[in-house]
XYZ file of N, CA and C in Angstrom:
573
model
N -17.552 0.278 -1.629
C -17.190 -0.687 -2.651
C -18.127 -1.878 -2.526
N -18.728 -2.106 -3.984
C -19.765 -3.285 -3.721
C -19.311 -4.355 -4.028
N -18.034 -4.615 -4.537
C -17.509 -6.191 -5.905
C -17.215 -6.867 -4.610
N -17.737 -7.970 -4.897
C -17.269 -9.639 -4.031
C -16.022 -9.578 -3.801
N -15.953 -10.141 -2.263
C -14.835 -10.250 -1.453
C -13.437 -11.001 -2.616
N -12.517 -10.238 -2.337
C -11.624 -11.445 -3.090
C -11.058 -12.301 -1.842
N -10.808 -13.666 -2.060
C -11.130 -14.761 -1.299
C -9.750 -15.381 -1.376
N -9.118 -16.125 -0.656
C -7.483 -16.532 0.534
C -7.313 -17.249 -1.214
N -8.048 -17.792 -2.283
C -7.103 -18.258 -3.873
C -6.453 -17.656 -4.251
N -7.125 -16.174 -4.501
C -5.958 -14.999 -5.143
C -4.507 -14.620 -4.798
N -4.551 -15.019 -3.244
C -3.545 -14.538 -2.134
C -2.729 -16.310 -2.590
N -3.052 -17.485 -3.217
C -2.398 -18.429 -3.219
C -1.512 -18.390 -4.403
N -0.724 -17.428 -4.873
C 0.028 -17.392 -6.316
C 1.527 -17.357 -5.471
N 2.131 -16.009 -6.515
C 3.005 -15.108 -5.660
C 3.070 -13.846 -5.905
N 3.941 -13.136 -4.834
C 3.303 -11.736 -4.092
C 3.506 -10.765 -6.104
N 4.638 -11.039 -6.741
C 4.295 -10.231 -7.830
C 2.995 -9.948 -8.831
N 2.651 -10.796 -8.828
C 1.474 -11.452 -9.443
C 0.514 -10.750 -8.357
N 0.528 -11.040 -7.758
C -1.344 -10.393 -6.654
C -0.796 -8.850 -6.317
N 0.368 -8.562 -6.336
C 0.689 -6.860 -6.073
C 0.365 -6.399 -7.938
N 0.822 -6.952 -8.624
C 0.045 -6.362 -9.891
C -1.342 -6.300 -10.155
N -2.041 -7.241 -9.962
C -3.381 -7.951 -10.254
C -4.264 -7.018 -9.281
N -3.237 -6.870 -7.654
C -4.447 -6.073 -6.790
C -4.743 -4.459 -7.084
N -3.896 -3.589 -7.736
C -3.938 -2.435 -8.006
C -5.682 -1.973 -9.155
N -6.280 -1.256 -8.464
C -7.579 -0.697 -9.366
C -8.587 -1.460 -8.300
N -8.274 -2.642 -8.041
C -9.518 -3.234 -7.057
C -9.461 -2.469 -5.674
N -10.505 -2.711 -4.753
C -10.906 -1.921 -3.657
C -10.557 -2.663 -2.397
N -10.520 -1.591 -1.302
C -10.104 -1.819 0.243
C -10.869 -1.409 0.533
N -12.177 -2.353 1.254
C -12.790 -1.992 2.521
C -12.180 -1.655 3.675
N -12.814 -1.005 4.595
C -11.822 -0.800 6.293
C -13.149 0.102 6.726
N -13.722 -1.004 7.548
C -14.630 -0.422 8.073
C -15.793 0.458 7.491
N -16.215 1.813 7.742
C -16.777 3.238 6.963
C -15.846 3.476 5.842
N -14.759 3.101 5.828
C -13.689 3.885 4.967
C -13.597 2.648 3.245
N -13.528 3.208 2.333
C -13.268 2.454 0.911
C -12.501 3.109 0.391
N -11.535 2.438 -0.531
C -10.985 3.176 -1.231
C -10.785 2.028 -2.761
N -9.987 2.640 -3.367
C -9.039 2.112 -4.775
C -7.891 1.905 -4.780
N -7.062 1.062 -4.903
C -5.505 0.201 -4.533
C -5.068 1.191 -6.016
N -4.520 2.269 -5.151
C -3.523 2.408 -6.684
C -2.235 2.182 -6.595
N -1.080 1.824 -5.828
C -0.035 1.392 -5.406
C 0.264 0.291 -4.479
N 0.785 -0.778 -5.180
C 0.992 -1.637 -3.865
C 2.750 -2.467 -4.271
N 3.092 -2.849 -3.228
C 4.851 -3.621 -3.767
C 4.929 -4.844 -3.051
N 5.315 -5.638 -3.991
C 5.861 -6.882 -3.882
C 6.678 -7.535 -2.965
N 6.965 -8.144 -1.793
C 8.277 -8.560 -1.215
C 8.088 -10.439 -1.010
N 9.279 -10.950 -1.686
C 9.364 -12.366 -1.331
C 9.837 -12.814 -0.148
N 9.207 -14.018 0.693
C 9.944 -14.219 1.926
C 11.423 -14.880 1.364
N 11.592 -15.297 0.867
C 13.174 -15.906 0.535
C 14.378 -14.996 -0.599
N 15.149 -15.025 -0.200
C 16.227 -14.603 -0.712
C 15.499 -12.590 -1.287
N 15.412 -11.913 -0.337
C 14.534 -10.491 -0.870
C 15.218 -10.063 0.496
N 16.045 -8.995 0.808
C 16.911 -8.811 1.775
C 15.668 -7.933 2.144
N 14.902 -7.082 1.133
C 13.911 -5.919 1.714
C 13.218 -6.544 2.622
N 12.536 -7.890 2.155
C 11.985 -8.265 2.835
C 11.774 -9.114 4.253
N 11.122 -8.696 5.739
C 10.979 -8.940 7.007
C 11.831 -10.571 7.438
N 11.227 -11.514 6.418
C 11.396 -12.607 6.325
C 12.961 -12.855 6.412
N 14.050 -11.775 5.750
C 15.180 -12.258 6.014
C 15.927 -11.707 7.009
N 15.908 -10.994 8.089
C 16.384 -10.719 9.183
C 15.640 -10.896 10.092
N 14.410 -11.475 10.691
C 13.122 -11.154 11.858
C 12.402 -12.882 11.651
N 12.843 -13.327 12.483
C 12.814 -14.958 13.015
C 11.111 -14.720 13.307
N 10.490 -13.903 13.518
C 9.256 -13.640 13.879
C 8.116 -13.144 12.789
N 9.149 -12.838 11.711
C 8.435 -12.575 10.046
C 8.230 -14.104 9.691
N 9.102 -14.622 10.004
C 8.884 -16.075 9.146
C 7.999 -16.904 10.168
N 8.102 -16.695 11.413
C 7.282 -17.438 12.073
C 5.871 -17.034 11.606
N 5.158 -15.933 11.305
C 4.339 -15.232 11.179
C 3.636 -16.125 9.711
N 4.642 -16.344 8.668
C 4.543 -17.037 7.496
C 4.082 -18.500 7.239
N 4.755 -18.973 8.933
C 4.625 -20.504 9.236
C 3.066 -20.732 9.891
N 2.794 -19.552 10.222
C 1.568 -19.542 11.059
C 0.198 -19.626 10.350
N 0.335 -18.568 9.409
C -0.781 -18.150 8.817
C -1.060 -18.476 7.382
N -2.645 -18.294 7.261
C -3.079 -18.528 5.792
C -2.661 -17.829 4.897
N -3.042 -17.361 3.496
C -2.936 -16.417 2.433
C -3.931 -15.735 2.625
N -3.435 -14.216 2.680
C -4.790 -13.371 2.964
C -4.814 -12.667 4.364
N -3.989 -13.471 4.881
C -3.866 -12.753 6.652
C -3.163 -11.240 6.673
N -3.092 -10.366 7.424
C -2.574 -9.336 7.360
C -1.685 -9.001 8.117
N -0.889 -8.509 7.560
C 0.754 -8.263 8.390
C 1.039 -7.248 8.768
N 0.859 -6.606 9.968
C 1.059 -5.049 10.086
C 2.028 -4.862 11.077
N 2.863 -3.913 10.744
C 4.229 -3.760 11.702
C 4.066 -2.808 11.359
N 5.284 -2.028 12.445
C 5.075 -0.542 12.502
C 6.854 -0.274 12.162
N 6.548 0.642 11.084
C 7.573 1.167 10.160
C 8.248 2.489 10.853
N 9.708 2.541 11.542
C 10.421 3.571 12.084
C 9.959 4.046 12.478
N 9.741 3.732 13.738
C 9.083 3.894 14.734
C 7.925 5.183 14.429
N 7.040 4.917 13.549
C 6.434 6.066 13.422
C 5.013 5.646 12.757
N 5.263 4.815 11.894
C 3.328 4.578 11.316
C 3.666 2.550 10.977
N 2.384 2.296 10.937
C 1.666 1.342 11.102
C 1.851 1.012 9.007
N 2.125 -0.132 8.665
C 2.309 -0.432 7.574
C 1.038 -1.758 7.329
N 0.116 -1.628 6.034
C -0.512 -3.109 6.201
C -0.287 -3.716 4.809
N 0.163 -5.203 4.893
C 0.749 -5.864 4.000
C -0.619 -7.222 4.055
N -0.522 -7.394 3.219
C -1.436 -8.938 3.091
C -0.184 -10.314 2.467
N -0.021 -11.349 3.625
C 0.342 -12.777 3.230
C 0.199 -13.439 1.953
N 1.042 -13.719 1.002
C 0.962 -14.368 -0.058
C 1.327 -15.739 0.327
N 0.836 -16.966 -0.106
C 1.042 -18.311 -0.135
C 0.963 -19.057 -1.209
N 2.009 -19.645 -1.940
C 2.025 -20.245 -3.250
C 3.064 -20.888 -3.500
N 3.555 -20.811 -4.829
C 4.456 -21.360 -5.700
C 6.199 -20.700 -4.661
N 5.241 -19.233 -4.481
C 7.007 -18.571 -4.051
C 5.752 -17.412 -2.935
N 6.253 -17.259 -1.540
C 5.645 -17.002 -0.009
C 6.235 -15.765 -0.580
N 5.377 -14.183 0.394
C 6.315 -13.275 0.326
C 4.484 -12.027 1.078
N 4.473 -11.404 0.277
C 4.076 -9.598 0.941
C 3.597 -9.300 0.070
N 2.443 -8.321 0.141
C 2.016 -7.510 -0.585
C 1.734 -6.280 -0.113
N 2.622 -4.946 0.151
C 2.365 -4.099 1.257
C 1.675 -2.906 0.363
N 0.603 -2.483 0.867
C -0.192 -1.318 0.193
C 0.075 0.028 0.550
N 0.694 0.780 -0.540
C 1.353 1.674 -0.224
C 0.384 2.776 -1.019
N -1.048 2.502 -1.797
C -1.923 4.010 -1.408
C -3.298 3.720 -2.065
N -4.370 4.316 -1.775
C -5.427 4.504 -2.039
C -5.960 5.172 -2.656
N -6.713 5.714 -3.770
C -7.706 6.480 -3.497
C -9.307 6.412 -3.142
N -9.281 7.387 -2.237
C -10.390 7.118 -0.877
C -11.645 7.441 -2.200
N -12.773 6.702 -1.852
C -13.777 6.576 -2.198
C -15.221 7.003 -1.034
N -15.365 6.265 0.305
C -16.218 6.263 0.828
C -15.239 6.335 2.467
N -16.203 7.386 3.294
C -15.355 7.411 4.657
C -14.571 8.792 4.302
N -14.737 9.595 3.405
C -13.970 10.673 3.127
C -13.563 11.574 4.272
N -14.628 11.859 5.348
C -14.682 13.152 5.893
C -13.644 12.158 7.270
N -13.904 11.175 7.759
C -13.550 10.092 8.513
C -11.955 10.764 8.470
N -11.525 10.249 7.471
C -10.268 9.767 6.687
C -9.559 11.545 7.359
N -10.033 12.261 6.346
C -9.652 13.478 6.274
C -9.653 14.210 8.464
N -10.360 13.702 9.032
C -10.371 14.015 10.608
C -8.889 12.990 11.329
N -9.000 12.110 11.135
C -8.020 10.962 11.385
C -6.610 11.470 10.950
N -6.566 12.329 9.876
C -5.054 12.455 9.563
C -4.746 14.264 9.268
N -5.915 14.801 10.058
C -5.623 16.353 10.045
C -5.646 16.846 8.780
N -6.056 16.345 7.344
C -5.390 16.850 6.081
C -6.678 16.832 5.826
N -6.633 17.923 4.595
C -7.963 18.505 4.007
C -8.152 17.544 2.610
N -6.551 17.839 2.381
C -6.254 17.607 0.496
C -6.395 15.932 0.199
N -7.352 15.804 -0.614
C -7.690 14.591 -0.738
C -6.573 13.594 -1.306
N -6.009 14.223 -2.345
C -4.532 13.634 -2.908
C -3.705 13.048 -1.694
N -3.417 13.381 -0.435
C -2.266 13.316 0.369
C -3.238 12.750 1.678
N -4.801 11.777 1.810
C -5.403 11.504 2.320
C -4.700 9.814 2.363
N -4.176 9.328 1.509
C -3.759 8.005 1.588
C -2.647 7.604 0.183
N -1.917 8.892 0.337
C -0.818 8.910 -1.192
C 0.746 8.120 0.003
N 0.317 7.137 0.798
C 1.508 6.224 1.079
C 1.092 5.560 2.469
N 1.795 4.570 2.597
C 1.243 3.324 3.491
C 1.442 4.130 4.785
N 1.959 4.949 5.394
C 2.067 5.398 6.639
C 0.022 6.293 6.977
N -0.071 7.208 5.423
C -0.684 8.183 5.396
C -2.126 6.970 5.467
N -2.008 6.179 5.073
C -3.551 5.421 4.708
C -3.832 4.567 6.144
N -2.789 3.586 6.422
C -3.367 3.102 7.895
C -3.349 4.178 8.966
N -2.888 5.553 8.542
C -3.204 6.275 9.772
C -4.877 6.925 9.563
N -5.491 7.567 8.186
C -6.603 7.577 7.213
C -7.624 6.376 7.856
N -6.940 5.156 7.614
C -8.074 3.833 7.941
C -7.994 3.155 9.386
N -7.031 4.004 10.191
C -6.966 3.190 11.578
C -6.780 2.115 11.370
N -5.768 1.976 10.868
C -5.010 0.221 10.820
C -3.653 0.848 11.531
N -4.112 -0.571 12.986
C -2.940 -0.593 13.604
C -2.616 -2.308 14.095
N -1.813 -2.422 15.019
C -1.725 -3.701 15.494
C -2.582 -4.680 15.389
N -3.370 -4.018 16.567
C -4.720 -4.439 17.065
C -5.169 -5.565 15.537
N -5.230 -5.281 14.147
C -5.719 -5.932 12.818
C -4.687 -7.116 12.739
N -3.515 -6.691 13.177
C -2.043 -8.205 13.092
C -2.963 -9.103 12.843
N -2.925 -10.486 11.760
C -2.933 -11.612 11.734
C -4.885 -11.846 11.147
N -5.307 -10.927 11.017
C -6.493 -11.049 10.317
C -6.599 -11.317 9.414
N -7.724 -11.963 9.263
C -8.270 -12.702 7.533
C -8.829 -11.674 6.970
N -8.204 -11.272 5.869
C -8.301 -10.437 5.364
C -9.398 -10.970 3.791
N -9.767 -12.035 3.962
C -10.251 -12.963 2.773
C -11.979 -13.050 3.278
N -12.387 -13.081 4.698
C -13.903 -13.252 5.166
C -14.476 -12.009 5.254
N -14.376 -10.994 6.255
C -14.971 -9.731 6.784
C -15.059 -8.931 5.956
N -16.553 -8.859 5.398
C -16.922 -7.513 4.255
C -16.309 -6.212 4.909
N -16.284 -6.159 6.571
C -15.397 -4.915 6.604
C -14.205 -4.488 6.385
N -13.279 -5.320 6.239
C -12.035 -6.053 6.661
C -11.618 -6.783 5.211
N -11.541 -6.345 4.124
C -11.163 -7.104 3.357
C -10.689 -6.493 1.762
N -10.215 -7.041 0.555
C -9.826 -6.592 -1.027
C -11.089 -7.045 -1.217
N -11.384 -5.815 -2.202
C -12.619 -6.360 -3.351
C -12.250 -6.305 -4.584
N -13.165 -7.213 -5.384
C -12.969 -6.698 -6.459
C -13.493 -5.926 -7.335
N -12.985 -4.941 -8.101
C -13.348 -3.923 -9.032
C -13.172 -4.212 -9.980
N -14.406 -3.264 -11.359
C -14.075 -3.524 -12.863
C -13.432 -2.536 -13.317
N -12.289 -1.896 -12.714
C -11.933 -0.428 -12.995
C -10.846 -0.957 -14.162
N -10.816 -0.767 -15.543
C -9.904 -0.967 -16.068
C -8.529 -0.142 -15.950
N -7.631 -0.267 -15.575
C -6.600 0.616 -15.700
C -5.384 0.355 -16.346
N -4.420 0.618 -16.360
C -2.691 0.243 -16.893
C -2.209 0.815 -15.689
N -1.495 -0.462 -15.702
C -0.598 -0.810 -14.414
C 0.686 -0.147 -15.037
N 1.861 0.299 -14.228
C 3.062 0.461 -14.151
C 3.829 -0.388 -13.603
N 4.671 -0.572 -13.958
C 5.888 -1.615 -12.621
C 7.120 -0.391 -12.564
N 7.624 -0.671 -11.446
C 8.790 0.320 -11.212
C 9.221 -0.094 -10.458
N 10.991 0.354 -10.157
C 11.340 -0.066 -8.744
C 11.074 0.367 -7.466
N 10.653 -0.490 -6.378
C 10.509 -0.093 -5.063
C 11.375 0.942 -4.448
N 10.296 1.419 -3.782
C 10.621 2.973 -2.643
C 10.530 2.601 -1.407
N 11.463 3.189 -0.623
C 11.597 3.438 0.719
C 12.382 2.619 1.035
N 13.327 2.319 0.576
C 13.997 0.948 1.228
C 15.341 1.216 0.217
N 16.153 0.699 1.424
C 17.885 0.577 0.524
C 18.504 -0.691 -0.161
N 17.984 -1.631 0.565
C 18.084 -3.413 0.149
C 17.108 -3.589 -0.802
N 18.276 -4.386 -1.891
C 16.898 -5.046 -3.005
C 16.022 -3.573 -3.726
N 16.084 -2.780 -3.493
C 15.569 -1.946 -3.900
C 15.196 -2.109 -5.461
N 16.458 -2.652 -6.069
C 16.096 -2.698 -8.141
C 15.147 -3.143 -8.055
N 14.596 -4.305 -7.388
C 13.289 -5.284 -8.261
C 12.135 -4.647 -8.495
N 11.360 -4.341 -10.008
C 10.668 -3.142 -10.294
C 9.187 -4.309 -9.949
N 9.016 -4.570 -8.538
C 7.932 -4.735 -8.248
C 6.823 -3.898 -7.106
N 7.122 -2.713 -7.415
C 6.315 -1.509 -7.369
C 4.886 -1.326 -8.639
N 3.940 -1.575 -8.312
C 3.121 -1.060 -9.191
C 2.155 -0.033 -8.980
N 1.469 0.141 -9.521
C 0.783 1.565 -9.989
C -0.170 1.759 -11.067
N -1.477 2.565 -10.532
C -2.199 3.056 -11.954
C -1.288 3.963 -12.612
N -0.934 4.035 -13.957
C -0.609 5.118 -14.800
C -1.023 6.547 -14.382
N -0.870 7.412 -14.252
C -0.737 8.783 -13.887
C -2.079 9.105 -12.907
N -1.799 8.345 -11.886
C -2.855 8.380 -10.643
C -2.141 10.086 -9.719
N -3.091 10.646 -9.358
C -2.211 11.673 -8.657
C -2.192 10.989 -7.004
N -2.782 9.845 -6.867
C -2.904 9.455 -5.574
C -1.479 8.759 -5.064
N -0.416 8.721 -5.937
C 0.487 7.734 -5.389
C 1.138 8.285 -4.566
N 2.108 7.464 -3.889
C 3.073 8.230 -2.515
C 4.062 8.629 -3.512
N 4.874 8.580 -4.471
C 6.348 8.771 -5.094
C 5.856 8.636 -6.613
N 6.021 9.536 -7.448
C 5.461 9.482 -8.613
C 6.499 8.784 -9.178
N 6.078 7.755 -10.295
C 6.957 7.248 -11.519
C 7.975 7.630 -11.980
N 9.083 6.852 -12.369
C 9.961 7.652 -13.393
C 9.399 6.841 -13.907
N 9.697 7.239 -15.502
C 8.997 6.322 -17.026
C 10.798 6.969 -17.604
């Protein structure tokens, strides 16, 4: 991915707004690129889904850091989740829940045993395991490092909104988005 870094302003709104806006633009990670075709929304206040309201250490995390930093916790006890810090009008998450891989293909495809390119980064467990995002990234500026960072793309697409997956709290708020009939997503659309 060649488009200019997107830079800690974009990350200064709130998380609905930059989880819509970021879908079609690109994720560097190292060798690995891809295309944001899914990402979801979580507010730190009053959003039960979200870390911020049970985990004294989500909000500390909030108190700490810029817009743009990266938030990675590890989801039932089993994969590594990466979210980027929103800072604005209203604080909250932007957790990227899939890709499609562009550059780093063969990488990607060794890293997660899978051949099928569709199911190479079709959900946030499958992609930081794909891009080797683990801890170790916690609290990075995700706004400086051409390796390490959102770009931006001229990919025109149509976004979807829908309600969020994987989660039982808060679940209605349809700040799930999506390219329109991407086969890359983790949970396909209802329309």
């Amino acid at each position: 991915m060649h488009g200019r870094i997107i830079r800690a302003p974009f990350f200064q709104r709130d998380p609905v707004t930059c989880a819509r806006e970021l879908i079609g633009n690109g994720l560097n990670w190292g060798r690995c690129t891809g295309i944001i075709i899914e990402a979801e929304a979580y507010l730190a206040s009053n959003d039960e889904a979200c870390h911020t309201f049970m985990r004294p250490s989500a909000r500390a995390f909030v108190e700490r850091n810029k817009a743009g930093a990266a938030y990675i916790y590890f989801s039932y006890g089993a994969h590594w989740m990466l979210n980027v810090l929103v800072k604005g009008a209203v604080d909250g998450f932007v957790l990227i829940r899939a890709l499609e891989p562009h550059r780093g293909i063969t990488l990607m495809k060794r890293r997660r045993g899978v051949d099928d390119l569709q199911r190479l980064c079709s959900g946030p467990g499958k992609l930081t395991q794909a891009l080797d995002i683990t801890d170790r990234h916690h609290e990075m500026d995700l706004c400086a490092d051409p390796r390490h960072c959102f770009v931006y793309e001229s990919n025109e697409v149509e976004v979807v909104a829908d309600k969020r997956v994987g989660i039982t709290r808060s679940a209605h708020f349809p700040w799930r988005f999506t390219i329109r009939g991407s086969p890359f997503v983790s949970v396909p659309v209802k329309l």
